Amino acid sequence: QIRRATVEGPVIPRQTSEGGQHMNRLATAFRDLRRNGAFLLMVLPGAAWFILFCYLPMPGAIFAFKEFRVDLGGGFFGAIFRSEWVGFKNFEFLFKAHDAYIITRNTVLYNLVFIVLGLVCSVAMALLLFQLTQKRLAKLYQTAMFMPYFLSWVIVSYFTFSFLSVDKGVVNQLLGTLGVQPIDWYSDPKYWPYILVFMNLWKGVGYSSVIYLAAIAGIDKTYYEAAMIDGASKWQQTLRITLPLIRPMMIILTILAVGGIFRADFGLFFQIPRDSGALFPVTNVIDTYVYRSLKVLGDFGMSTAAGLYQSVVGLILVLTTNKIVKKINEEQALF
């Protein structure tokens, strides 16, 4: 036994070994923290935003299944637990409304058009900016197209009104000089599908094109040099090199956009038409309908039910779209 102990050495207790491994893991974690500290600081504001406005409010989904009443006592949280369970009753107002078909149709069709045209216009704009040889001019165009993304829809609505006003609008004054009768834009619904699509593209294409431009800039330049040696034109380089290499980015952004197909941009559909009742057949979407309904009713449960419905449908659409992409090309799927 003495000889065996001498050969094998002293026996190290198991607890000491596990403690050493734990210290090594902590040391590795602190070392990674110091090495990636700058990146973590960059992520911190976005992470804090998601935690405060996305994850912490999640328990509030319970409102969708309760008839919330503040007068039950016990404070805010006490009223939540004392409120009566109503099951799916809060969802009925959205599905049984007489405008249910119209608001669902408008929401889905507008978003489909936004996704398709937004993808085409953003990629086309990114390709055009990439072809500019003068970098200063490219930066100028890029900044000019990116700026509308930061403007509030409230501000944009006033600019739109200055163009479409019946009395003093720029468009009607121009039509008057051409001998055409002025148009009451805010009372005629037939023009507004085109106006809303144009405004959405004007405000969002610049932001999306910058994302695609960054993806194009990351492509290895040797591909283009080899194509030029082989005599490929700019159009052929775009079709055979650029578009295939940015396809994964296009697919990812499209999948994420499909997830929001039941969510409309409230500012676009409420502020730009200036809440005109004559335009409701073409501007009323789920978000604006819920806002107008609950502005009168003031029911927390109904508004929560509408938001939960949009979120669940969006999740299902993302999972379905990702599964379809995964069957076609597994490497280009989101997860």
Coordinates of C-alpha atoms in Angstrom, one line a residue:
Q1 CA 0.0 0.0 0.0
I2 CA 2.9 2.3 0.8
R3 CA 4.5 1.5 -2.6
R4 CA 1.2 2.2 -4.4
A5 CA 0.8 5.5 -2.7
T6 CA 4.3 6.5 -3.7
V7 CA 3.9 5.6 -7.3
E8 CA 0.4 7.2 -7.8
G9 CA 1.2 10.2 -5.7
P10 CA -1.0 11.9 -3.1
V11 CA -4.8 11.6 -3.6
I12 CA -6.4 15.0 -4.3
P13 CA -9.8 15.4 -2.6
R14 CA -12.7 15.7 -5.1
Q15 CA -14.0 18.9 -3.6
T16 CA -10.6 20.6 -4.1
S17 CA -10.6 19.5 -7.8
E18 CA -14.1 20.8 -8.4
G19 CA -13.3 24.1 -6.6
G20 CA -10.3 24.6 -8.9
Q21 CA -12.4 24.0 -12.0
H22 CA -14.9 26.5 -10.7
M23 CA -12.1 29.1 -10.2
N24 CA -10.8 28.4 -13.7
R25 CA -14.2 29.0 -15.2
L26 CA -14.5 32.3 -13.3
A27 CA -11.1 33.4 -14.4
T28 CA -12.0 32.5 -18.1
A29 CA -15.2 34.4 -17.8
F30 CA -13.5 37.6 -16.4
R31 CA -10.8 37.3 -19.1
D32 CA -13.5 37.1 -21.8
L33 CA -15.3 40.1 -20.2
R34 CA -12.2 42.2 -20.3
R35 CA -11.4 41.2 -23.8
N36 CA -15.0 41.9 -25.1
G37 CA -15.8 44.8 -22.8
A38 CA -16.2 47.3 -25.6
F39 CA -18.6 45.1 -27.5
L40 CA -20.6 44.4 -24.4
L41 CA -21.0 48.1 -23.7
M42 CA -22.3 48.6 -27.3
V43 CA -24.8 45.8 -26.8
L44 CA -25.9 47.1 -23.3
P45 CA -28.4 49.9 -24.5
G46 CA -30.2 47.5 -26.9
A47 CA -30.3 44.7 -24.3
A48 CA -31.7 47.1 -21.7
W49 CA -34.3 48.3 -24.1
F50 CA -35.4 44.7 -24.9
I51 CA -35.5 43.8 -21.2
L52 CA -37.5 46.9 -20.1
F53 CA -40.0 47.0 -23.0
C54 CA -40.2 43.5 -24.3
Y55 CA -39.4 40.9 -21.6
L56 CA -40.6 42.6 -18.4
P57 CA -44.1 43.4 -19.9
M58 CA -44.6 39.8 -20.9
P59 CA -46.4 38.7 -17.7
G60 CA -48.9 41.4 -18.7
A61 CA -50.3 39.0 -21.3
I62 CA -52.6 37.8 -18.4
F63 CA -54.7 40.9 -19.1
A64 CA -55.9 39.2 -22.3
F65 CA -57.7 36.5 -20.3
K66 CA -59.1 38.7 -17.5
E67 CA -61.7 41.4 -17.1
F68 CA -59.4 43.9 -15.5
R69 CA -61.0 46.3 -13.0
V70 CA -59.0 48.9 -11.0
D71 CA -61.8 49.4 -8.4
L72 CA -61.3 45.9 -6.9
G73 CA -58.7 47.2 -4.4
G74 CA -55.4 45.9 -3.4
G75 CA -53.5 48.3 -5.6
F76 CA -52.6 47.6 -9.3
F77 CA -51.2 44.1 -8.8
G78 CA -54.0 43.2 -6.3
A79 CA -56.6 44.2 -8.9
I80 CA -54.9 42.0 -11.5
F81 CA -55.3 38.9 -9.3
R82 CA -58.8 39.8 -8.1
S83 CA -60.1 40.4 -11.6
E84 CA -62.3 37.8 -13.1
W85 CA -61.0 35.2 -15.6
V86 CA -63.0 35.5 -18.9
G87 CA -61.1 33.1 -21.1
F88 CA -61.1 34.1 -24.8
K89 CA -63.9 36.7 -24.4
N90 CA -61.5 39.6 -25.0
F91 CA -60.6 38.2 -28.4
E92 CA -64.1 38.3 -29.6
F93 CA -64.3 42.0 -30.3
L94 CA -61.5 41.7 -32.8
F95 CA -63.0 38.7 -34.7
K96 CA -66.7 39.6 -34.4
A97 CA -66.4 43.2 -35.4
H98 CA -68.2 44.2 -38.6
D99 CA -65.0 45.6 -40.0
A100 CA -62.9 42.5 -39.1
Y101 CA -62.5 41.4 -42.8
I102 CA -61.5 44.9 -43.9
I103 CA -58.9 45.6 -41.2
T104 CA -57.4 42.2 -41.6
R105 CA -57.3 42.5 -45.4
N106 CA -55.7 45.9 -45.3
T107 CA -53.1 44.9 -42.7
V108 CA -52.0 41.8 -44.6
L109 CA -52.1 43.2 -48.2
Y110 CA -50.3 46.4 -47.3
N111 CA -47.6 44.5 -45.5
L112 CA -47.2 42.1 -48.4
V113 CA -46.7 45.0 -50.8
F114 CA -44.3 46.7 -48.4
I115 CA -42.2 43.5 -48.0
V116 CA -42.0 42.8 -51.8
L117 CA -41.5 46.4 -53.0
G118 CA -39.2 47.2 -50.0
L119 CA -36.9 44.3 -50.8
V120 CA -36.7 45.2 -54.5
C121 CA -36.2 48.9 -54.1
S122 CA -33.7 48.5 -51.2
V123 CA -31.5 46.0 -53.1
A124 CA -31.7 48.1 -56.3
M125 CA -30.7 51.3 -54.4
A126 CA -27.8 49.4 -52.7
L127 CA -26.6 48.2 -56.0
L128 CA -26.7 51.7 -57.5
L129 CA -24.9 53.2 -54.6
F130 CA -22.2 50.5 -54.8
Q131 CA -21.6 51.3 -58.4
L132 CA -20.8 54.9 -57.7
T133 CA -17.1 55.5 -58.1
Q134 CA -17.0 58.9 -56.4
K135 CA -17.1 58.1 -52.7
R136 CA -18.2 61.6 -51.5
L137 CA -21.1 61.6 -53.9
A138 CA -22.1 58.1 -52.7
K139 CA -21.9 59.2 -49.1
L140 CA -24.1 62.2 -49.9
Y141 CA -26.8 60.1 -51.6
Q142 CA -26.6 57.5 -48.8
T143 CA -27.1 60.2 -46.1
A144 CA -29.9 61.9 -48.1
M145 CA -31.8 58.6 -48.4
F146 CA -31.1 57.5 -44.8
M147 CA -32.4 60.7 -43.2
P148 CA -36.2 60.1 -43.7
Y149 CA -35.9 57.0 -41.5
F150 CA -35.3 59.2 -38.5
L151 CA -38.2 61.5 -39.1
S152 CA -41.3 61.1 -37.0
W153 CA -44.6 60.2 -38.8
V154 CA -46.1 63.2 -37.1
I155 CA -43.6 65.5 -38.9
V156 CA -44.0 63.6 -42.1
S157 CA -47.8 64.0 -41.9
Y158 CA -47.5 67.8 -41.9
F159 CA -45.2 67.7 -44.9
T160 CA -47.7 65.4 -46.6
F161 CA -50.6 67.8 -45.8
S162 CA -48.6 70.7 -47.3
F163 CA -48.6 68.8 -50.5
L164 CA -52.1 67.4 -50.5
S165 CA -54.1 70.2 -48.9
V166 CA -57.2 71.0 -50.9
D167 CA -56.8 74.8 -50.7
K168 CA -53.1 75.5 -50.5
G169 CA -51.5 72.1 -51.3
V170 CA -48.6 72.1 -53.7
V171 CA -50.1 69.3 -55.8
N172 CA -53.5 71.1 -56.3
Q173 CA -51.8 74.3 -57.1
L174 CA -49.8 72.5 -59.8
L175 CA -52.9 70.9 -61.1
G176 CA -54.6 74.3 -61.2
T177 CA -51.8 75.7 -63.5
L178 CA -52.5 72.7 -65.8
G179 CA -56.2 73.4 -65.9
V180 CA -57.1 70.4 -63.8
Q181 CA -59.7 70.6 -61.0
P182 CA -58.3 70.3 -57.5
I183 CA -58.6 67.0 -55.8
D184 CA -59.9 66.5 -52.2
W185 CA -57.2 64.1 -51.3
Y186 CA -58.4 63.5 -47.7
S187 CA -61.9 62.5 -48.9
D188 CA -61.2 60.3 -51.8
P189 CA -60.0 56.8 -50.8
K190 CA -58.9 55.6 -54.3
Y191 CA -55.6 57.5 -54.2
W192 CA -54.4 56.4 -50.7
P193 CA -53.2 52.9 -51.3
Y194 CA -50.6 54.4 -53.7
I195 CA -49.8 57.3 -51.3
L196 CA -49.3 55.0 -48.3
V197 CA -47.1 52.6 -50.3
F198 CA -45.0 55.6 -51.6
M199 CA -44.6 57.1 -48.1
N200 CA -43.6 53.7 -46.6
L201 CA -40.9 53.2 -49.3
W202 CA -39.7 56.8 -49.1
K203 CA -39.2 56.5 -45.3
G204 CA -37.8 52.9 -45.1
V205 CA -35.9 52.1 -48.3
G206 CA -32.9 54.2 -47.3
Y207 CA -32.4 52.3 -44.0
S208 CA -32.7 48.9 -45.7
S209 CA -30.5 49.9 -48.5
V210 CA -27.7 50.7 -46.1
I211 CA -27.9 47.2 -44.6
Y212 CA -27.7 45.6 -48.1
L213 CA -24.9 48.0 -49.0
A214 CA -22.9 46.9 -46.0
A215 CA -23.4 43.3 -47.1
I216 CA -22.3 44.1 -50.6
A217 CA -19.2 45.9 -49.3
G218 CA -18.2 42.8 -47.5
I219 CA -17.9 40.7 -50.6
D220 CA -14.4 39.7 -51.6
K221 CA -13.2 42.0 -54.4
T222 CA -11.2 39.2 -56.0
Y223 CA -14.5 37.7 -57.3
Y224 CA -15.2 40.9 -59.3
E225 CA -11.6 41.1 -60.5
A226 CA -11.7 37.5 -61.8
A227 CA -15.1 38.2 -63.5
M228 CA -13.7 41.3 -65.2
I229 CA -10.7 39.3 -66.5
D230 CA -13.2 36.8 -67.9
G231 CA -15.0 39.7 -69.7
A232 CA -18.1 39.8 -67.5
S233 CA -20.2 43.0 -67.7
K234 CA -21.5 44.9 -64.7
W235 CA -24.9 43.4 -65.1
Q236 CA -23.4 39.9 -65.2
Q237 CA -21.3 40.6 -62.1
T238 CA -24.5 41.7 -60.3
L239 CA -26.5 38.6 -61.4
R240 CA -23.7 36.0 -60.8
I241 CA -21.8 37.4 -57.9
T242 CA -23.5 40.2 -55.9
L243 CA -27.1 38.9 -55.7
P244 CA -26.2 35.3 -54.8
L245 CA -23.8 36.4 -52.1
I246 CA -26.3 38.8 -50.5
R247 CA -29.2 36.3 -50.8
P248 CA -28.7 35.1 -47.1
M249 CA -29.2 38.7 -45.9
M250 CA -32.2 39.1 -48.1
I251 CA -33.8 35.9 -46.8
I252 CA -33.1 36.8 -43.1
L253 CA -34.7 40.3 -43.4
T254 CA -37.6 38.9 -45.3
I255 CA -38.3 36.2 -42.7
L256 CA -38.2 38.9 -40.0
A257 CA -40.5 41.1 -42.0
V258 CA -43.0 38.3 -42.5
G259 CA -43.2 38.0 -38.7
G260 CA -44.7 41.5 -38.6
I261 CA -47.3 41.0 -41.4
F262 CA -50.2 41.3 -38.9
R263 CA -48.7 44.5 -37.4
A264 CA -49.2 47.7 -39.2
D265 CA -47.2 50.9 -38.8
F266 CA -49.5 52.9 -36.6
G267 CA -48.0 56.3 -37.5
L268 CA -48.2 55.6 -41.2
F269 CA -51.9 54.6 -41.2
F270 CA -53.1 57.1 -38.5
Q271 CA -51.0 60.2 -38.9
I272 CA -50.5 60.4 -42.7
P273 CA -54.3 60.2 -43.5
R274 CA -54.9 62.5 -40.5
D275 CA -57.5 60.1 -39.1
S276 CA -60.0 61.0 -41.9
G277 CA -63.2 58.9 -41.6
A278 CA -63.7 58.9 -45.4
L279 CA -60.5 57.0 -45.8
F280 CA -61.2 54.2 -43.3
P281 CA -62.0 51.6 -46.0
V282 CA -58.4 51.8 -47.3
T283 CA -56.5 53.1 -44.2
N284 CA -58.1 51.2 -41.3
V285 CA -55.8 48.4 -40.1
I286 CA -55.7 46.3 -37.0
D287 CA -53.6 48.7 -35.0
T288 CA -55.7 51.8 -35.8
Y289 CA -58.9 49.9 -35.3
V290 CA -57.9 48.7 -31.8
Y291 CA -56.7 52.3 -30.9
R292 CA -60.0 53.9 -32.0
S293 CA -62.1 51.2 -30.3
L294 CA -60.2 51.3 -27.0
K295 CA -60.1 55.1 -27.0
V296 CA -63.9 54.8 -26.5
L297 CA -64.0 51.6 -24.4
G298 CA -60.8 51.9 -22.4
D299 CA -60.6 48.1 -21.9
F300 CA -57.1 46.8 -21.0
G301 CA -58.1 43.2 -21.7
M302 CA -59.2 43.9 -25.3
S303 CA -56.0 45.8 -26.2
T304 CA -53.8 43.1 -24.7
A305 CA -55.7 40.4 -26.5
A306 CA -55.2 42.2 -29.8
G307 CA -51.5 42.6 -29.2
L308 CA -51.1 39.0 -28.1
Y309 CA -53.0 37.8 -31.2
Q310 CA -50.6 39.7 -33.4
S311 CA -47.6 38.4 -31.6
V312 CA -48.7 34.7 -31.7
V313 CA -49.6 34.9 -35.4
G314 CA -46.3 36.6 -36.1
L315 CA -44.4 33.9 -34.3
I316 CA -46.2 31.2 -36.3
L317 CA -45.5 33.0 -39.6
V318 CA -41.7 33.3 -38.7
L319 CA -41.5 29.6 -37.8
T320 CA -43.4 28.6 -40.9
T321 CA -41.4 30.8 -43.3
N322 CA -38.1 29.6 -41.7
K323 CA -39.1 26.0 -42.1
I324 CA -39.9 26.5 -45.8
V325 CA -36.5 28.2 -46.3
K326 CA -34.8 25.4 -44.4
K327 CA -36.3 22.8 -46.7
I328 CA -35.0 24.7 -49.7
N329 CA -31.6 25.6 -48.4
E330 CA -30.8 24.7 -44.8
E331 CA -27.7 27.0 -44.6
Q332 CA -29.8 30.1 -45.4
A333 CA -32.4 29.5 -42.7
L334 CA -32.6 31.8 -39.7
F335 CA -32.3 29.0 -37.2

